[in-house]
Amino acid sequence: MRIYCHPISILFLALNRLAGATTTITPLVPSTPSPIMTEFPPPKDHSHLIIDGWFHERGPLWPGQAFTLKIKEVLYHKKSQFQDVLVFESETYGKVFVLDGVIQCTERDECSYQEMMAHIPLYAHPSPKKVLVIGGGDGGVLREIARHPCVEEIVICELDADVIQISKKYLPFMAKGFDDPRVTVHIKDGAKFMEENLAEFDVIITDSSDPVGPACVLFETPFYKAMHGSLREGGIICTQG
């Protein structure tokens, strides 16, 4: 049996397991992304989101609303092979990492995301020896996985090599996850990697960006099937969504 669930579902599984209860989790079937998400073309330059010294996060995922942060200094802003990459120092949230106009993490509160994504599935699994991270090029999830001495191998598959290099330079508080000797890095498409590595992993964590741009495929049925095929018997999948 393989288990698929979101972080909150994994939390209930972990609590029930600690209590000695028997838990049955119905697999989640990913819904088809709406046309608004899949057809939204990210502009060539997201600098239009910086207005009067403030960064404005807005897009098709949040119609009619925006989130803004005051910028102290823009540290990096270029387009990689796959997406627009922005790193800036904010007045109140520390360093902020942005892909295609969408905030991925902030120095102030990134720990709450990384900890939920990593620790819940790892504690829910009885013996997680080999762990795969899809995406997660900032290294934050790797940092948390590395806290588990029972894990023998940590594999990360990141499509955009620039994300890793930029994170190592500007976000070392997260990118230090790459320093663990158990970590192996693959720069390639995650679905193809899993199709080439069947029944290999005890835990698979998908640390993806939001379902716009190149990350859309990470929310579609073929990708979920690839994850299922790459799990060992009794494995656990954790995704952000």
Coordinates of N, CA and C in Angstrom, one line a residue:
M1 N 0.8 -1.2 0.0 CA 0.0 0.0 0.0 C 0.9 1.2 0.0
R2 N 0.5 2.2 -0.8 CA 1.2 3.5 -0.8 C 0.2 4.6 -0.4
I3 N 0.7 5.6 0.3 CA -0.2 6.6 0.9 C 0.1 7.9 0.2
Y4 N -0.9 8.6 -0.2 CA -0.8 10.0 -0.7 C -1.7 10.9 0.1
C5 N -1.1 12.0 0.6 CA -1.9 12.9 1.3 C -1.2 14.2 1.4
H6 N -1.9 15.3 1.7 CA -1.4 16.6 1.9 C -0.9 16.7 3.4
P7 N 0.0 17.7 3.7 CA 0.6 17.8 5.0 C -0.4 17.7 6.2
I8 N -1.6 18.3 6.1 CA -2.5 18.2 7.2 C -3.0 16.8 7.4
S9 N -3.3 16.1 6.3 CA -3.7 14.7 6.4 C -2.6 13.9 7.0
I10 N -1.3 14.2 6.6 CA -0.2 13.4 7.2 C -0.1 13.7 8.7
L11 N -0.5 14.9 9.1 CA -0.5 15.2 10.6 C -1.4 14.3 11.3
F12 N -2.6 14.1 10.8 CA -3.6 13.2 11.4 C -3.1 11.8 11.4
L13 N -2.5 11.4 10.3 CA -1.9 10.0 10.3 C -0.9 9.8 11.4
A14 N 0.0 10.8 11.5 CA 1.1 10.7 12.5 C 0.5 10.6 13.9
L15 N -0.5 11.5 14.2 CA -1.0 11.5 15.5 C -1.7 10.2 15.8
N16 N -2.5 9.7 14.8 CA -3.2 8.4 15.1 C -2.2 7.2 15.2
R17 N -1.1 7.3 14.5 CA -0.1 6.2 14.6 C 0.5 6.3 16.0
L18 N 0.8 7.5 16.5 CA 1.3 7.6 17.9 C 0.4 7.1 18.9
A19 N -0.9 7.2 18.6 CA -2.0 6.8 19.6 C -2.3 5.3 19.4
G20 N -1.7 4.6 18.4 CA -1.9 3.2 18.2 C -3.2 2.9 17.4
A21 N -3.7 3.9 16.8 CA -5.0 3.7 16.0 C -4.7 3.3 14.6
T22 N -5.6 2.6 14.0 CA -5.6 2.2 12.6 C -6.2 3.3 11.8
T23 N -5.4 3.8 10.8 CA -5.9 4.9 10.0 C -6.0 4.5 8.5
T24 N -7.1 4.8 7.9 CA -7.3 4.6 6.5 C -7.4 6.0 5.8
I25 N -6.5 6.2 4.8 CA -6.6 7.5 4.1 C -7.0 7.2 2.7
T26 N -8.0 7.9 2.3 CA -8.5 7.8 0.9 C -7.6 8.6 0.0
P27 N -7.0 8.1 -1.0 CA -6.1 8.8 -1.9 C -6.8 10.0 -2.5
L28 N -6.1 11.1 -2.6 CA -6.6 12.3 -3.2 C -6.4 12.3 -4.7
V29 N -7.4 12.6 -5.5 CA -7.2 12.7 -6.9 C -7.1 14.2 -7.3
P30 N -5.9 14.6 -7.8 CA -5.7 16.0 -8.1 C -6.8 16.5 -9.1
S31 N -7.3 17.7 -8.8 CA -8.3 18.2 -9.8 C -7.6 18.8 -11.0
T32 N -8.4 19.0 -12.0 CA -7.8 19.6 -13.2 C -7.7 21.1 -13.1
P33 N -6.5 21.6 -13.3 CA -6.3 23.1 -13.1 C -7.3 23.9 -14.0
S34 N -7.8 25.0 -13.5 CA -8.7 25.8 -14.2 C -8.0 26.4 -15.4
P35 N -8.8 26.8 -16.5 CA -8.2 27.4 -17.6 C -7.5 28.7 -17.3
I36 N -8.0 29.4 -16.2 CA -7.4 30.6 -15.8 C -5.9 30.4 -15.4
M37 N -5.7 29.3 -14.6 CA -4.4 29.0 -14.2 C -3.5 28.6 -15.3
T38 N -3.9 27.6 -16.2 CA -3.1 27.0 -17.2 C -2.8 28.0 -18.3
E39 N -3.7 28.9 -18.6 CA -3.5 29.8 -19.7 C -2.9 31.1 -19.4
F40 N -2.7 31.3 -18.1 CA -2.1 32.6 -17.6 C -0.7 32.8 -18.1
P41 N -0.4 33.7 -19.0 CA 1.0 33.8 -19.5 C 1.8 34.8 -18.6
P42 N 2.8 34.3 -17.9 CA 3.6 35.2 -17.1 C 4.3 36.2 -18.0
P43 N 4.3 37.5 -17.7 CA 4.9 38.5 -18.5 C 6.4 38.3 -18.6
K44 N 7.0 38.9 -19.6 CA 8.4 38.7 -19.8 C 9.2 39.3 -18.7
D45 N 8.7 40.4 -18.1 CA 9.5 41.1 -17.1 C 8.5 41.5 -16.0
H46 N 8.7 40.9 -14.8 CA 7.8 41.2 -13.7 C 8.1 42.4 -12.9
S47 N 9.0 43.3 -13.4 CA 9.3 44.5 -12.7 C 8.1 45.5 -12.5
H48 N 7.1 45.2 -13.3 CA 5.9 46.0 -13.2 C 5.2 45.8 -11.8
L49 N 5.6 44.7 -11.1 CA 5.0 44.4 -9.8 C 5.7 45.3 -8.7
I50 N 6.8 46.0 -9.1 CA 7.5 46.8 -8.1 C 7.0 48.3 -8.4
I51 N 6.3 48.8 -7.5 CA 5.7 50.2 -7.6 C 6.0 51.0 -6.4
D52 N 6.7 52.1 -6.6 CA 7.0 53.1 -5.5 C 7.7 52.4 -4.4
G53 N 8.6 51.5 -4.7 CA 9.4 50.8 -3.6 C 8.7 49.7 -2.9
W54 N 7.6 49.3 -3.5 CA 6.8 48.1 -2.9 C 6.7 47.0 -3.9
F55 N 6.8 45.8 -3.4 CA 6.5 44.6 -4.3 C 5.1 44.2 -4.1
H56 N 4.4 44.0 -5.2 CA 2.9 43.7 -5.2 C 2.8 42.3 -5.8
E57 N 2.4 41.3 -5.0 CA 2.1 40.0 -5.5 C 0.6 39.9 -5.8
R58 N 0.3 39.7 -7.1 CA -1.0 39.5 -7.6 C -1.0 38.7 -8.8
G59 N -2.1 37.9 -9.0 CA -2.2 37.1 -10.2 C -3.5 36.3 -10.3
P60 N -3.6 35.3 -11.2 CA -4.9 34.6 -11.4 C -5.3 33.7 -10.2
L61 N -4.3 33.4 -9.3 CA -4.7 32.6 -8.2 C -5.4 33.4 -7.1
W62 N -5.3 34.7 -7.1 CA -5.9 35.5 -6.1 C -6.6 36.7 -6.8
P63 N -7.7 36.4 -7.5 CA -8.4 37.5 -8.2 C -9.0 38.5 -7.2
G64 N -8.8 39.8 -7.5 CA -9.3 40.9 -6.7 C -8.6 41.2 -5.5
Q65 N -7.4 40.6 -5.3 CA -6.6 40.9 -4.1 C -5.1 40.9 -4.4
A66 N -4.3 41.5 -3.5 CA -2.9 41.5 -3.7 C -2.2 41.5 -2.3
F67 N -0.9 41.1 -2.3 CA -0.1 41.2 -1.1 C 1.1 42.0 -1.4
T68 N 1.4 42.9 -0.5 CA 2.5 43.9 -0.8 C 3.5 43.9 0.4
L69 N 4.8 44.0 0.0 CA 5.9 44.2 0.9 C 6.8 45.3 0.5
K70 N 7.2 46.1 1.5 CA 8.1 47.3 1.2 C 9.5 46.7 1.0
I71 N 10.1 47.2 -0.1 CA 11.5 46.7 -0.5 C 12.5 47.6 0.1
K72 N 13.5 47.0 0.7 CA 14.7 47.7 1.2 C 15.8 47.8 0.1
E73 N 16.0 46.6 -0.6 CA 16.9 46.5 -1.7 C 16.6 45.3 -2.6
V74 N 16.7 45.5 -3.9 CA 16.6 44.4 -4.8 C 18.0 43.8 -4.9
L75 N 18.1 42.5 -4.6 CA 19.4 41.8 -4.6 C 19.7 41.1 -5.9
Y76 N 18.6 40.6 -6.5 CA 18.8 39.9 -7.8 C 17.5 39.9 -8.6
H77 N 17.5 40.2 -9.9 CA 16.3 40.1 -10.7 C 16.7 39.8 -12.2
K78 N 16.6 38.5 -12.6 CA 16.9 38.1 -13.9 C 15.9 37.0 -14.3
K79 N 15.8 36.7 -15.6 CA 15.0 35.6 -16.1 C 16.0 34.4 -16.3
S80 N 15.6 33.3 -15.7 CA 16.4 32.1 -16.0 C 15.8 31.4 -17.3
Q81 N 16.3 30.2 -17.6 CA 15.8 29.5 -18.8 C 14.3 29.2 -18.7
F82 N 13.8 29.2 -17.4 CA 12.4 28.7 -17.2 C 11.5 29.8 -16.6
Q83 N 12.0 30.8 -15.9 CA 11.1 31.6 -15.1 C 11.8 32.9 -14.7
D84 N 11.0 33.9 -14.3 CA 11.6 35.1 -13.8 C 11.9 34.9 -12.3
V85 N 13.1 35.3 -11.9 CA 13.7 35.1 -10.6 C 14.0 36.4 -9.9
L86 N 13.4 36.7 -8.8 CA 13.6 37.9 -8.0 C 13.9 37.6 -6.6
V87 N 15.0 38.3 -6.0 CA 15.3 38.2 -4.6 C 15.4 39.6 -4.1
F88 N 14.7 40.0 -3.1 CA 14.9 41.3 -2.5 C 14.9 41.3 -1.0
E89 N 15.5 42.3 -0.4 CA 15.5 42.4 1.0 C 14.3 43.3 1.4
S90 N 13.4 42.8 2.2 CA 12.2 43.6 2.6 C 12.4 44.3 3.9
E91 N 11.5 45.3 4.2 CA 11.6 46.0 5.4 C 11.3 45.2 6.6
T92 N 10.3 44.2 6.5 CA 9.8 43.5 7.6 C 9.9 42.0 7.6
Y93 N 10.1 41.4 6.4 CA 10.1 40.0 6.3 C 11.5 39.4 5.9
G94 N 12.5 40.2 6.0 CA 13.9 39.8 5.6 C 14.0 39.6 4.1
K95 N 14.8 38.6 3.7 CA 14.9 38.3 2.3 C 13.7 37.6 1.8
V96 N 13.3 37.9 0.5 CA 12.1 37.4 -0.1 C 12.5 36.8 -1.4
F97 N 12.1 35.6 -1.7 CA 12.4 34.9 -2.9 C 11.1 34.8 -3.8
V98 N 11.2 35.2 -5.0 CA 10.0 35.3 -5.9 C 10.2 34.7 -7.2
L99 N 9.3 33.8 -7.7 CA 9.4 33.2 -9.0 C 8.2 33.6 -9.8
D100 N 8.4 34.1 -11.0 CA 7.3 34.5 -11.9 C 6.2 35.4 -11.1
G101 N 6.7 36.3 -10.3 CA 5.9 37.2 -9.6 C 5.2 36.7 -8.4
V102 N 5.5 35.4 -8.0 CA 4.8 34.8 -6.9 C 5.8 34.5 -5.8
I103 N 5.5 35.0 -4.6 CA 6.5 34.8 -3.4 C 6.5 33.3 -3.1
Q104 N 7.8 32.8 -3.0 CA 8.0 31.4 -2.7 C 8.3 31.3 -1.2
C105 N 9.0 32.2 -0.6 CA 9.4 32.1 0.8 C 9.9 33.5 1.2
T106 N 9.8 33.7 2.5 CA 10.4 34.9 3.2 C 11.3 34.4 4.3
E107 N 12.3 35.1 4.6 CA 13.2 34.8 5.7 C 12.5 34.7 7.0
R108 N 11.5 35.5 7.2 CA 10.8 35.6 8.5 C 10.0 34.4 8.8
D109 N 9.3 33.8 7.8 CA 8.4 32.7 8.1 C 8.6 31.4 7.3
E110 N 9.7 31.3 6.6 CA 9.9 30.1 5.7 C 9.9 28.8 6.5
C111 N 10.3 28.9 7.8 CA 10.5 27.7 8.6 C 9.2 26.9 8.8
S112 N 8.1 27.7 8.9 CA 6.8 27.0 9.1 C 6.4 26.1 7.9
Y113 N 6.7 26.6 6.7 CA 6.5 25.7 5.5 C 7.4 24.5 5.4
Q114 N 8.7 24.8 5.5 CA 9.7 23.7 5.4 C 9.5 22.6 6.4
E115 N 9.2 23.0 7.7 CA 9.0 22.0 8.7 C 7.8 21.1 8.5
M116 N 6.7 21.7 8.0 CA 5.5 21.0 7.7 C 5.7 20.0 6.6
M117 N 6.4 20.5 5.5 CA 6.6 19.6 4.4 C 7.5 18.5 4.7
A118 N 8.5 18.6 5.5 CA 9.5 17.6 5.8 C 9.2 16.7 6.9
H119 N 8.9 17.3 8.1 CA 8.9 16.5 9.3 C 7.7 15.6 9.4
I120 N 6.5 16.1 9.0 CA 5.3 15.3 9.1 C 5.4 14.0 8.3
P121 N 5.7 14.0 7.0 CA 5.8 12.7 6.4 C 6.9 11.8 6.9
L122 N 8.0 12.4 7.3 CA 9.2 11.6 7.8 C 8.8 10.9 9.1
Y123 N 8.1 11.6 10.0 CA 7.7 11.0 11.3 C 6.6 10.0 11.1
A124 N 5.8 10.2 10.0 CA 4.7 9.3 9.8 C 5.1 8.0 9.2
H125 N 6.3 8.0 8.5 CA 6.8 6.8 8.0 C 7.6 6.0 9.1
P126 N 7.5 4.7 9.1 CA 8.1 3.9 10.2 C 9.7 3.9 10.0
S127 N 10.1 3.9 8.8 CA 11.6 3.8 8.6 C 12.0 4.5 7.2
P128 N 12.0 5.8 7.2 CA 12.3 6.5 5.9 C 13.8 6.5 5.7
K129 N 14.3 5.7 4.8 CA 15.7 5.6 4.5 C 16.1 6.4 3.3
K130 N 15.2 6.5 2.3 CA 15.6 7.2 1.0 C 14.4 8.1 0.7
V131 N 14.8 9.4 0.6 CA 13.8 10.5 0.4 C 14.1 11.2 -0.9
L132 N 13.1 11.5 -1.7 CA 13.2 12.3 -2.9 C 12.5 13.6 -2.7
V133 N 13.1 14.7 -3.1 CA 12.5 16.1 -3.2 C 12.4 16.5 -4.6
I134 N 11.2 16.8 -5.1 CA 11.0 17.3 -6.4 C 10.8 18.9 -6.3
G135 N 11.6 19.6 -7.0 CA 11.7 21.1 -6.8 C 12.5 21.4 -5.6
G136 N 12.1 22.4 -4.8 CA 12.8 22.7 -3.6 C 14.2 23.2 -3.8
G137 N 14.5 23.9 -4.9 CA 15.8 24.3 -5.2 C 16.4 25.3 -4.2
D138 N 15.6 25.9 -3.3 CA 16.1 26.8 -2.3 C 16.8 26.1 -1.2
G139 N 16.6 24.8 -1.1 CA 17.3 24.0 -0.1 C 16.6 23.9 1.3
G140 N 15.5 24.6 1.5 CA 14.9 24.6 2.8 C 14.4 23.3 3.3
V141 N 13.7 22.6 2.4 CA 13.2 21.2 2.7 C 14.3 20.3 3.0
L142 N 15.4 20.4 2.2 CA 16.6 19.6 2.4 C 17.1 19.8 3.8
R143 N 17.2 21.1 4.2 CA 17.7 21.4 5.5 C 17.0 20.7 6.6
E144 N 15.6 20.6 6.5 CA 14.8 19.9 7.5 C 14.9 18.4 7.4
I145 N 15.0 17.9 6.2 CA 15.2 16.4 6.1 C 16.5 16.0 6.7
A146 N 17.5 16.8 6.6 CA 18.8 16.5 7.1 C 18.9 16.4 8.6
R147 N 17.8 16.8 9.3 CA 17.8 16.7 10.7 C 17.4 15.3 11.2
H148 N 17.0 14.4 10.2 CA 16.6 13.1 10.6 C 17.8 12.1 10.4
P149 N 18.4 11.6 11.4 CA 19.6 10.7 11.3 C 19.2 9.4 10.6
C150 N 17.9 9.0 10.7 CA 17.5 7.7 10.1 C 17.5 7.7 8.6
V151 N 17.5 8.9 8.0 CA 17.5 9.0 6.5 C 18.9 8.8 6.0
E152 N 19.1 7.9 5.1 CA 20.4 7.5 4.6 C 20.7 8.2 3.2
E153 N 19.7 8.4 2.4 CA 19.9 9.1 1.1 C 18.9 10.2 0.9
I154 N 19.3 11.4 0.5 CA 18.4 12.5 0.2 C 18.7 12.9 -1.3
V155 N 17.7 12.7 -2.1 CA 17.8 13.0 -3.5 C 16.9 14.2 -3.9
I156 N 17.5 15.2 -4.6 CA 16.7 16.3 -5.0 C 16.7 16.4 -6.5
C157 N 15.6 16.6 -7.1 CA 15.5 16.8 -8.6 C 14.9 18.1 -8.9
E158 N 15.7 19.1 -9.3 CA 15.3 20.5 -9.6 C 15.4 20.8 -11.0
L159 N 14.4 21.3 -11.7 CA 14.5 21.6 -13.1 C 15.4 22.8 -13.4
D160 N 15.3 23.9 -12.5 CA 16.0 25.1 -12.8 C 17.3 25.2 -12.0
A161 N 18.4 25.0 -12.6 CA 19.7 25.1 -11.9 C 20.0 26.5 -11.3
D162 N 19.4 27.5 -12.0 CA 19.6 28.9 -11.5 C 19.1 29.1 -10.1
V163 N 17.9 28.4 -9.8 CA 17.3 28.6 -8.5 C 18.3 28.1 -7.4
I164 N 19.0 27.0 -7.7 CA 19.9 26.5 -6.7 C 21.1 27.5 -6.5
Q165 N 21.7 27.9 -7.5 CA 22.8 28.8 -7.4 C 22.4 30.2 -6.8
I166 N 21.3 30.7 -7.1 CA 20.8 32.0 -6.6 C 20.5 31.8 -5.1
S167 N 19.9 30.7 -4.7 CA 19.6 30.4 -3.3 C 20.9 30.3 -2.5
K168 N 21.9 29.6 -3.0 CA 23.2 29.5 -2.3 C 23.8 30.8 -2.1
K169 N 23.7 31.8 -3.0 CA 24.3 33.1 -2.9 C 23.5 34.0 -2.0
Y170 N 22.2 34.0 -2.1 CA 21.3 35.0 -1.4 C 20.5 34.5 -0.3
L171 N 20.3 33.1 -0.2 CA 19.4 32.5 0.8 C 20.2 31.4 1.5
P172 N 21.4 31.7 2.0 CA 22.2 30.6 2.6 C 21.5 30.0 3.9
F173 N 20.6 30.7 4.5 CA 19.9 30.1 5.7 C 19.1 28.9 5.3
M174 N 18.6 28.8 4.0 CA 17.9 27.7 3.5 C 18.8 26.8 2.7
A175 N 19.7 27.4 1.9 CA 20.5 26.6 0.9 C 21.5 25.7 1.7
K176 N 21.8 25.9 2.9 CA 22.7 25.1 3.7 C 22.3 23.6 3.7
G177 N 21.0 23.4 3.3 CA 20.5 22.0 3.2 C 21.3 21.2 2.1
F178 N 21.9 21.9 1.1 CA 22.7 21.2 0.1 C 24.1 20.7 0.7
D179 N 24.5 21.2 1.8 CA 25.8 20.9 2.4 C 25.8 19.5 3.0
D180 N 24.7 18.9 3.3 CA 24.7 17.6 3.9 C 25.2 16.5 2.9
P181 N 26.2 15.7 3.4 CA 26.8 14.7 2.5 C 25.8 13.7 1.9
R182 N 24.7 13.5 2.5 CA 23.7 12.5 2.0 C 22.9 13.0 0.8
V183 N 23.1 14.3 0.5 CA 22.3 14.9 -0.6 C 22.9 14.7 -2.0
T184 N 22.1 14.2 -2.9 CA 22.5 14.1 -4.3 C 21.6 15.0 -5.2
V185 N 22.2 15.8 -6.1 CA 21.4 16.7 -6.9 C 21.3 16.3 -8.3
H186 N 20.1 16.3 -8.8 CA 19.8 16.0 -10.3 C 19.1 17.3 -10.9
I187 N 19.7 17.8 -11.9 CA 19.0 18.9 -12.6 C 18.3 18.3 -13.9
K188 N 17.0 18.1 -13.7 CA 16.2 17.5 -14.8 C 14.7 17.6 -14.4
D189 N 13.9 17.2 -15.4 CA 12.5 17.1 -15.2 C 12.1 16.0 -14.1
G190 N 11.4 16.4 -13.1 CA 11.0 15.5 -12.0 C 10.3 14.3 -12.5
A191 N 9.3 14.5 -13.4 CA 8.5 13.3 -13.8 C 9.3 12.3 -14.5
K192 N 10.2 12.8 -15.4 CA 11.1 11.8 -16.1 C 12.0 11.1 -15.2
F193 N 12.5 11.8 -14.2 CA 13.4 11.2 -13.2 C 12.7 10.1 -12.5
M194 N 11.4 10.3 -12.1 CA 10.7 9.3 -11.3 C 10.3 8.1 -12.2
E195 N 10.1 8.4 -13.5 CA 9.8 7.3 -14.4 C 11.0 6.4 -14.6
E196 N 12.2 6.9 -14.4 CA 13.4 6.2 -14.5 C 13.8 5.5 -13.2
N197 N 13.1 5.8 -12.1 CA 13.5 5.3 -10.8 C 12.2 4.8 -10.1
L198 N 11.8 3.6 -10.5 CA 10.6 3.0 -10.0 C 10.8 2.3 -8.7
A199 N 9.8 2.5 -7.8 CA 9.8 1.8 -6.4 C 11.1 2.1 -5.7
E200 N 11.6 3.3 -5.7 CA 12.9 3.7 -5.2 C 12.9 4.4 -3.8
F201 N 11.8 5.1 -3.5 CA 11.8 6.0 -2.4 C 10.7 5.7 -1.4
D202 N 11.1 5.9 -0.1 CA 10.2 5.8 1.0 C 9.3 7.0 1.1
V203 N 9.8 8.2 0.9 CA 9.1 9.4 1.0 C 9.4 10.3 -0.2
I204 N 8.4 10.8 -0.8 CA 8.6 11.8 -1.9 C 7.9 13.1 -1.5
I205 N 8.6 14.2 -1.5 CA 8.1 15.5 -1.2 C 8.2 16.4 -2.4
T206 N 7.1 16.9 -2.8 CA 7.0 17.9 -4.0 C 6.9 19.3 -3.4
D207 N 8.1 20.0 -3.5 CA 8.1 21.4 -3.1 C 8.1 22.3 -4.3
S208 N 6.9 22.5 -4.8 CA 6.8 23.2 -6.1 C 6.3 24.6 -5.9
S209 N 6.5 25.4 -7.0 CA 5.8 26.7 -6.9 C 4.4 26.6 -7.3
D210 N 3.6 27.6 -7.4 CA 2.2 27.6 -7.6 C 1.9 27.2 -9.1
P211 N 0.7 26.7 -9.3 CA 0.3 26.2 -10.6 C 0.1 27.2 -11.7
V212 N 1.2 28.0 -11.9 CA 1.3 28.9 -13.1 C 2.6 28.7 -13.7
G213 N 2.7 28.9 -15.0 CA 4.0 28.8 -15.7 C 4.5 27.3 -15.7
P214 N 5.8 27.1 -15.6 CA 6.4 25.7 -15.7 C 5.9 24.7 -14.7
A215 N 5.4 25.2 -13.5 CA 5.0 24.3 -12.4 C 3.6 23.7 -12.7
C216 N 2.9 24.1 -13.7 CA 1.5 23.6 -13.9 C 1.5 22.1 -14.0
V217 N 2.5 21.5 -14.6 CA 2.5 20.0 -14.8 C 2.6 19.3 -13.5
L218 N 3.1 19.9 -12.5 CA 3.3 19.3 -11.2 C 1.9 19.1 -10.4
F219 N 0.9 19.6 -11.0 CA -0.5 19.5 -10.4 C -1.4 18.7 -11.3
E220 N -0.9 18.0 -12.3 CA -1.7 17.2 -13.2 C -1.5 15.7 -13.0
T221 N -2.5 14.9 -13.5 CA -2.6 13.5 -13.2 C -1.3 12.7 -13.6
P222 N -0.7 12.9 -14.8 CA 0.5 12.2 -15.1 C 1.6 12.3 -14.1
F223 N 1.8 13.5 -13.5 CA 2.8 13.7 -12.5 C 2.5 12.9 -11.2
Y224 N 1.2 12.9 -10.8 CA 0.9 12.1 -9.6 C 1.1 10.6 -9.8
K225 N 0.8 10.1 -11.0 CA 1.0 8.7 -11.4 C 2.5 8.4 -11.3
A226 N 3.4 9.3 -11.8 CA 4.8 9.1 -11.7 C 5.3 9.0 -10.3
M227 N 4.7 9.9 -9.4 CA 5.1 9.8 -8.0 C 4.7 8.5 -7.4
H228 N 3.5 8.0 -7.7 CA 3.0 6.7 -7.2 C 4.0 5.6 -7.6
G229 N 4.4 5.6 -8.9 CA 5.2 4.6 -9.4 C 6.6 4.6 -8.8
S230 N 7.1 5.7 -8.3 CA 8.4 5.8 -7.8 C 8.5 5.5 -6.3
L231 N 7.4 5.3 -5.7 CA 7.3 5.0 -4.2 C 7.6 3.5 -4.0
R232 N 8.3 3.2 -2.9 CA 8.4 1.9 -2.4 C 7.0 1.5 -1.7
E233 N 6.9 0.2 -1.5 CA 5.7 -0.3 -0.7 C 5.6 0.4 0.6
G234 N 4.5 1.0 1.0 CA 4.3 1.7 2.2 C 4.8 3.1 2.2
G235 N 5.2 3.6 1.1 CA 5.7 4.9 1.0 C 4.7 6.0 1.2
I236 N 5.2 7.2 1.4 CA 4.3 8.4 1.6 C 4.7 9.5 0.7
I237 N 3.7 10.2 0.1 CA 3.9 11.4 -0.7 C 3.4 12.6 0.0
C238 N 4.1 13.7 0.0 CA 3.7 15.0 0.5 C 3.9 16.0 -0.5
T239 N 2.8 16.8 -0.8 CA 2.9 17.8 -1.8 C 2.3 19.1 -1.2
Q240 N 2.7 20.2 -1.8 CA 2.1 21.5 -1.5 C 1.0 21.7 -2.5
G241 N -0.1 22.2 -2.1 CA -1.2 22.4 -3.0 C -2.4 23.2 -2.4

